[in-house]
Tab-separated table of C-alpha atoms and ligand atoms in Angstrom:
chain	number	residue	atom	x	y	z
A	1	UNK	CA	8.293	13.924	5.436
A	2	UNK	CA	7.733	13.816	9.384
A	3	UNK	CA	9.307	15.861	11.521
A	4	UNK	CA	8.966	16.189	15.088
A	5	UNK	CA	7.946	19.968	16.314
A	6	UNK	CA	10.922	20.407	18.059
A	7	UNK	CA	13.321	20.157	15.115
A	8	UNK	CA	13.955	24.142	16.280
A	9	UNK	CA	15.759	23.416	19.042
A	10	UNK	CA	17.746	20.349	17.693
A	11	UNK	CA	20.797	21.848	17.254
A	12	UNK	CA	21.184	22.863	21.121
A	13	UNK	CA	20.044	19.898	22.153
A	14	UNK	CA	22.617	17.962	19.932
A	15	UNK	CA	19.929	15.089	18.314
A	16	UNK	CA	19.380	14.558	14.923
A	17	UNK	CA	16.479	12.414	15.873
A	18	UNK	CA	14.185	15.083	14.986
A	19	UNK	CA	15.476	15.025	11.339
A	20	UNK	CA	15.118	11.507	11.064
A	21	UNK	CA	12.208	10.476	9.051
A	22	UNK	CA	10.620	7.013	10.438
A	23	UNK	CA	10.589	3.686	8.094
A	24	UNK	CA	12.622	5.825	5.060
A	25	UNK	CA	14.873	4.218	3.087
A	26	UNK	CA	17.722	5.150	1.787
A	27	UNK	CA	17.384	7.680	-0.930
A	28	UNK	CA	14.713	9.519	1.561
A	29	UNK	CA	16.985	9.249	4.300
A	30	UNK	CA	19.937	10.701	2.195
A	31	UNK	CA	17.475	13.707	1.212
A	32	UNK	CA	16.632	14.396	4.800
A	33	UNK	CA	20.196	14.014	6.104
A	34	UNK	CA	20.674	17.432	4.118
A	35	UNK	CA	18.491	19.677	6.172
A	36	UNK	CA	19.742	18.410	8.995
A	37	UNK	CA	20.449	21.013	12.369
A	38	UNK	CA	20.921	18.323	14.748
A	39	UNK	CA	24.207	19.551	15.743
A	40	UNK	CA	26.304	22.804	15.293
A	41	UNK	CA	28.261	21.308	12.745
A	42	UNK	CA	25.867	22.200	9.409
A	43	UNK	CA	26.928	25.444	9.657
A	44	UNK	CA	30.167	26.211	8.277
A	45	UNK	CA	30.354	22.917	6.354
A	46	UNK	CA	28.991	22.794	3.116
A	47	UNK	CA	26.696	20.056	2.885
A	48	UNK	CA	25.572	17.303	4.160
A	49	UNK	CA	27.949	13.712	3.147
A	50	UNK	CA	25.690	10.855	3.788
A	51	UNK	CA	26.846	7.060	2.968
A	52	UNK	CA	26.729	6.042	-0.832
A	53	UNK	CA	27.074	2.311	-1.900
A	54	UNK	CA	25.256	-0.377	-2.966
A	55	UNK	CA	21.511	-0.914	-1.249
A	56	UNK	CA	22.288	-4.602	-1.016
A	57	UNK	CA	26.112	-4.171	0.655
A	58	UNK	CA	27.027	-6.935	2.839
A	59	UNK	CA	30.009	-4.886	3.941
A	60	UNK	CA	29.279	-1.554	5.420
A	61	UNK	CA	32.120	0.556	6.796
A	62	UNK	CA	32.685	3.364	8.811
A	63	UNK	CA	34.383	6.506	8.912
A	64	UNK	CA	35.216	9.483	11.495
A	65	UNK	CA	33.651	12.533	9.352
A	66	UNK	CA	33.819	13.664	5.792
A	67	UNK	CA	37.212	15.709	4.596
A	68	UNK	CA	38.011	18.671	3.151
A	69	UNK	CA	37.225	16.993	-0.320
A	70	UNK	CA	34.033	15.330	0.549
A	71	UNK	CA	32.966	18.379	2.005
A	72	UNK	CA	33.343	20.040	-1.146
A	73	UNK	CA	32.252	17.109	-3.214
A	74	UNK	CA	29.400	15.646	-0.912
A	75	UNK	CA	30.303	11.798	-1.205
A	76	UNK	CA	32.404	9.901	1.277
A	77	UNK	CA	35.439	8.382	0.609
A	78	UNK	CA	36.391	10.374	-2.590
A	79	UNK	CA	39.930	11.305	-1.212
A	80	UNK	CA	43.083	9.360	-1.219
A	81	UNK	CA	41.795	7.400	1.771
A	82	UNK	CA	39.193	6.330	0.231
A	83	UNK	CA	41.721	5.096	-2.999
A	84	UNK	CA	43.651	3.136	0.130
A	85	UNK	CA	40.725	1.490	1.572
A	86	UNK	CA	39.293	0.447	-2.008
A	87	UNK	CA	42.707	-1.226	-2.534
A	88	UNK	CA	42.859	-2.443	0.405
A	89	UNK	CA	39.429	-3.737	-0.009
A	90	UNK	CA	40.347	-5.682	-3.090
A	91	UNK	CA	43.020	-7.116	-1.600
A	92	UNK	CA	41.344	-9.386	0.796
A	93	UNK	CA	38.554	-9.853	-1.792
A	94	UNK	CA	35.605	-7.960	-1.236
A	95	UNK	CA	34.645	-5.295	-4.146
A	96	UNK	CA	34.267	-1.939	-3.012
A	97	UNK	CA	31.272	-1.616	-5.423
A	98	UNK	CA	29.322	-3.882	-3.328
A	99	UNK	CA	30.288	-2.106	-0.289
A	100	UNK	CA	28.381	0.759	1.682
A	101	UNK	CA	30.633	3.365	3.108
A	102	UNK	CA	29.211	6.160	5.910
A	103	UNK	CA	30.766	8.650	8.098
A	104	UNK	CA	29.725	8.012	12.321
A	105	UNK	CA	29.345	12.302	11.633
A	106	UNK	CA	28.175	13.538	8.645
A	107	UNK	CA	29.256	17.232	8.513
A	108	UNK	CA	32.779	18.170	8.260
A	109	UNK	CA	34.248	19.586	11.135
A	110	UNK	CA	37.425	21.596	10.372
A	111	UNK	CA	39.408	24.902	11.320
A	112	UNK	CA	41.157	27.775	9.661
A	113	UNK	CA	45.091	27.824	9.684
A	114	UNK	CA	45.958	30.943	8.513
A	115	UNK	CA	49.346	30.214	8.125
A	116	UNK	CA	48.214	27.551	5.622
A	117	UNK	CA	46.322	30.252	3.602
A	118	UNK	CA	43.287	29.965	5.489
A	119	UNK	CA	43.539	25.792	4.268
A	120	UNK	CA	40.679	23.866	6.078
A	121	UNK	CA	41.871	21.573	8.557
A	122	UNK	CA	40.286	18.521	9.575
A	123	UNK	CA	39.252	19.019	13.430
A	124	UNK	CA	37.906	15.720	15.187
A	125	UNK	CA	34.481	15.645	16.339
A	126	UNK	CA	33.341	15.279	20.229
A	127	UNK	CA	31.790	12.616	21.785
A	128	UNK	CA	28.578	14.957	22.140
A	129	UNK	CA	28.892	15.760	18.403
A	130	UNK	CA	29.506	11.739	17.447
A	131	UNK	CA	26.069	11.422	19.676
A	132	UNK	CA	23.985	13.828	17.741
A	133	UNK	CA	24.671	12.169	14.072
A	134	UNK	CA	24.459	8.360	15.242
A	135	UNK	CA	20.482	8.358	14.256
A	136	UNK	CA	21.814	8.624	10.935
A	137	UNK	CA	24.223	5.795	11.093
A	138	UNK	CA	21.542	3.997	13.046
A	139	UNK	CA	18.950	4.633	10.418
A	140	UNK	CA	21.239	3.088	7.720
A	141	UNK	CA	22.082	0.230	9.567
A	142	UNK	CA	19.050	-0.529	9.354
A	143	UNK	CA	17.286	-0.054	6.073
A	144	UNK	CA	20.518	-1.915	4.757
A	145	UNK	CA	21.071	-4.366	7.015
A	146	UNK	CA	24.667	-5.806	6.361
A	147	UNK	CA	26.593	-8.838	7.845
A	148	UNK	CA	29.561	-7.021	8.929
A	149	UNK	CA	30.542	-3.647	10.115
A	150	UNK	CA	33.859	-2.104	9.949
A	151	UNK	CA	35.046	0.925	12.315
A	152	UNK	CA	37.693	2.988	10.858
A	153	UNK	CA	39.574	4.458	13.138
A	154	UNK	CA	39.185	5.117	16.960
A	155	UNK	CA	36.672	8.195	15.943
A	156	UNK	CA	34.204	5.699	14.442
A	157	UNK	CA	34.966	3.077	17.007
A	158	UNK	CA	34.128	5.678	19.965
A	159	UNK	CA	30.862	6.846	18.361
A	160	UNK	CA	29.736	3.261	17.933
A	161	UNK	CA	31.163	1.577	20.845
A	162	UNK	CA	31.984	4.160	23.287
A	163	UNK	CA	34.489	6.237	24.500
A	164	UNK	CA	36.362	3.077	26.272
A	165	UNK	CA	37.162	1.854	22.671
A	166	UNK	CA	40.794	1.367	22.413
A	167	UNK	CA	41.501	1.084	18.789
A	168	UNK	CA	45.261	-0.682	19.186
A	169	UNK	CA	43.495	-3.087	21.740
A	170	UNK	CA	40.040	-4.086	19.913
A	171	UNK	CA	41.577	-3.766	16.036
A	172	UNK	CA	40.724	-6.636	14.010
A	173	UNK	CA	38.599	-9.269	15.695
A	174	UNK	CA	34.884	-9.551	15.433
A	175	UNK	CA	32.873	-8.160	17.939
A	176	UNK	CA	28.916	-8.740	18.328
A	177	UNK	CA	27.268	-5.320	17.845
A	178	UNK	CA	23.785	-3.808	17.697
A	179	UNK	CA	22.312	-0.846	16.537
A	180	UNK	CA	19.147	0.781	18.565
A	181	UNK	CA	15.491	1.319	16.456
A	182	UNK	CA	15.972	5.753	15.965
A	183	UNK	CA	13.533	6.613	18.296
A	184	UNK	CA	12.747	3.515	20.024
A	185	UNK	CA	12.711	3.202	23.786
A	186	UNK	CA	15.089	5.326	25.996
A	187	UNK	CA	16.525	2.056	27.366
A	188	UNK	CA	18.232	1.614	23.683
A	189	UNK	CA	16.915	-2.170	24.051
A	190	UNK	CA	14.651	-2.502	20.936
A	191	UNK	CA	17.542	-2.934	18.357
A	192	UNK	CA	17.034	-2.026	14.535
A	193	UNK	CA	20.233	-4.507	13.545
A	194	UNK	CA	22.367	-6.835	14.759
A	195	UNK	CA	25.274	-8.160	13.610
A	196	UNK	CA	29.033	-8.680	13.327
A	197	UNK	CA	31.843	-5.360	14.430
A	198	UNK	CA	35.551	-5.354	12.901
A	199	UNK	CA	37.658	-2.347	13.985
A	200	UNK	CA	40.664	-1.339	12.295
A	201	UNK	CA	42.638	2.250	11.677
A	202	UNK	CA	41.528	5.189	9.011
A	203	UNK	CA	42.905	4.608	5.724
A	204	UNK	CA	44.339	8.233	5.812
A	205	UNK	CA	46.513	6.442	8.766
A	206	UNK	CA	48.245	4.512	6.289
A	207	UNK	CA	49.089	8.081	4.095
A	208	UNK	CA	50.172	9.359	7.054
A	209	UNK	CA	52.612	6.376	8.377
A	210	UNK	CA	56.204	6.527	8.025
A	211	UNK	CA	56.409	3.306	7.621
A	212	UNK	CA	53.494	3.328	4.693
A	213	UNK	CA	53.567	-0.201	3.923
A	214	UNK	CA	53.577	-2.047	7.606
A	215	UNK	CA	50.720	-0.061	8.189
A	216	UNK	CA	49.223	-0.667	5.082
A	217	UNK	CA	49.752	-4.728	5.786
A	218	UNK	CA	48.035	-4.058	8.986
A	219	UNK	CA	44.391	-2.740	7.534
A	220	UNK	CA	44.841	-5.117	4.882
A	221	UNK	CA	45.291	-7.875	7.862
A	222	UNK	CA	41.844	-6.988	9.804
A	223	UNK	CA	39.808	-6.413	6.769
A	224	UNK	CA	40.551	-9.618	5.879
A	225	UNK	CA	38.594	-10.597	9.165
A	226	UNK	CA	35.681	-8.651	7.852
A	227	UNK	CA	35.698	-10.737	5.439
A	228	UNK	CA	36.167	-14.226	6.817
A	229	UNK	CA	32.829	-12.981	9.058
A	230	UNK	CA	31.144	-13.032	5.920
A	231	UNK	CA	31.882	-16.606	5.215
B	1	LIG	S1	26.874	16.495	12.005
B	1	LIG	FE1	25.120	15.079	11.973
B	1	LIG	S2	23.749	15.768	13.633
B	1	LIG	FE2	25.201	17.433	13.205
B	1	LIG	S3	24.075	18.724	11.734
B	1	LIG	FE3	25.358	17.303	10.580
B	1	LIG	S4	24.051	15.575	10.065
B	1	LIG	FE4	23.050	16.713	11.729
């Protein structure tokens, strides 16, 4: 597996490029992803959660990070959020076994509340940390090459469309998107996929609401835009 000599000093220099094995696919990049040091974050987590799904998803969506039980578990999406966005899935027709679902960072990042009995709790990443992982999410874009996109949550939206993204402003329309080759020019303008964006909240967003099933509506609502994309 190629690696490039400075996979050493990755971790300062926050780039999981180095980690990233050219023209892998999937089960090679998934395998990689777990010796990854592009970032700080690999050290107190305990493994690596990359994306799991079907190799021939037309849907791929997006997460902030992995939680405290995909942490433990290693898979994505295992939680209650990930029960809310399989429902919610269903609901507007697409099945969430012929989906691909990712993290934008693929360690968890979390902090001790010892009040809580030392309970992990979920800490967002930075923008610098949300930089260091995207070869990853770059890298899958690209061996699976999808239709449509979907950012959950303002996390994922920043680390794929910058820190201007505005979740309540850009939820639930498509937006043209592009994906740089890993390691391609500095200019970012060779692109490894292109293709259609829909941004809506984190299904944990809806366990959190007051108001569970407005919010609910609400993801239910711009999914179904990820879906009328793929028509
Ligand atoms: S969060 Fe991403 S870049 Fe950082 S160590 Fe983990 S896989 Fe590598």
């Amino acid at each position: 597996m190629a690696r490039a000599e400075s996979r050493p000093d990755a971790e300062s220099g926050y780039d999981a490029r180095p980690f990233v094995p050219p023209g892998a696919d999937l089960s090679a990049l998934r395998a990689a992803a777990a010796d990854c040091h592009g970032c700080p974050l690999h050290r107190a987590a305990t493994q690596t959660v990359f994306g799991r799904g079907s190799a021939d998803a037309r849907v791929v969506l997006v997460g902030e990070q992995p939680g405290d039980q995909e942490d433990r578990r290693g898979e994505p999406f295992v939680g209650p959020a990930g029960r809310v966005l399989d429902e919610a899935l269903e609901q507007v027709g697409i099945d969430p076994g012929q989906t691909y679902v990712t993290n934008a960072v693929k360690h968890f990042k979390f902090e001790h509340r010892a009040e809580r009995g030392k309970r992990r709790i979920h800490k967002p990443p930075t923008l610098r940390e949300m930089g260091a992982c995207r070869p990853w999410l770059d890298a899958e874009l690209a061996v699976l090459d999808p239709e449509v996109i979907v950012a959950l949550g303002a996390t994922a939206g920043k680390a794929l469309l910058g820190s201007g993204f505005r979740v309540t402003e850009q939820r639930g329309r498509p937006m043209p998107f592009a994906a740089p080759v890993v390691g391609g020019d500095p200019a970012g303008t060779e692109t490894a996929w292109e293709g259609v964006l829909v941004a809506t909240i984190h299904p944990s967003a809806v366990l959190r609401a007051d108001d569970r099933e407005a919010v609910r509506a609400g993801l239910v609502d711009d999914l179904r835009v990820a879906a009328e994309a793929l028509d």
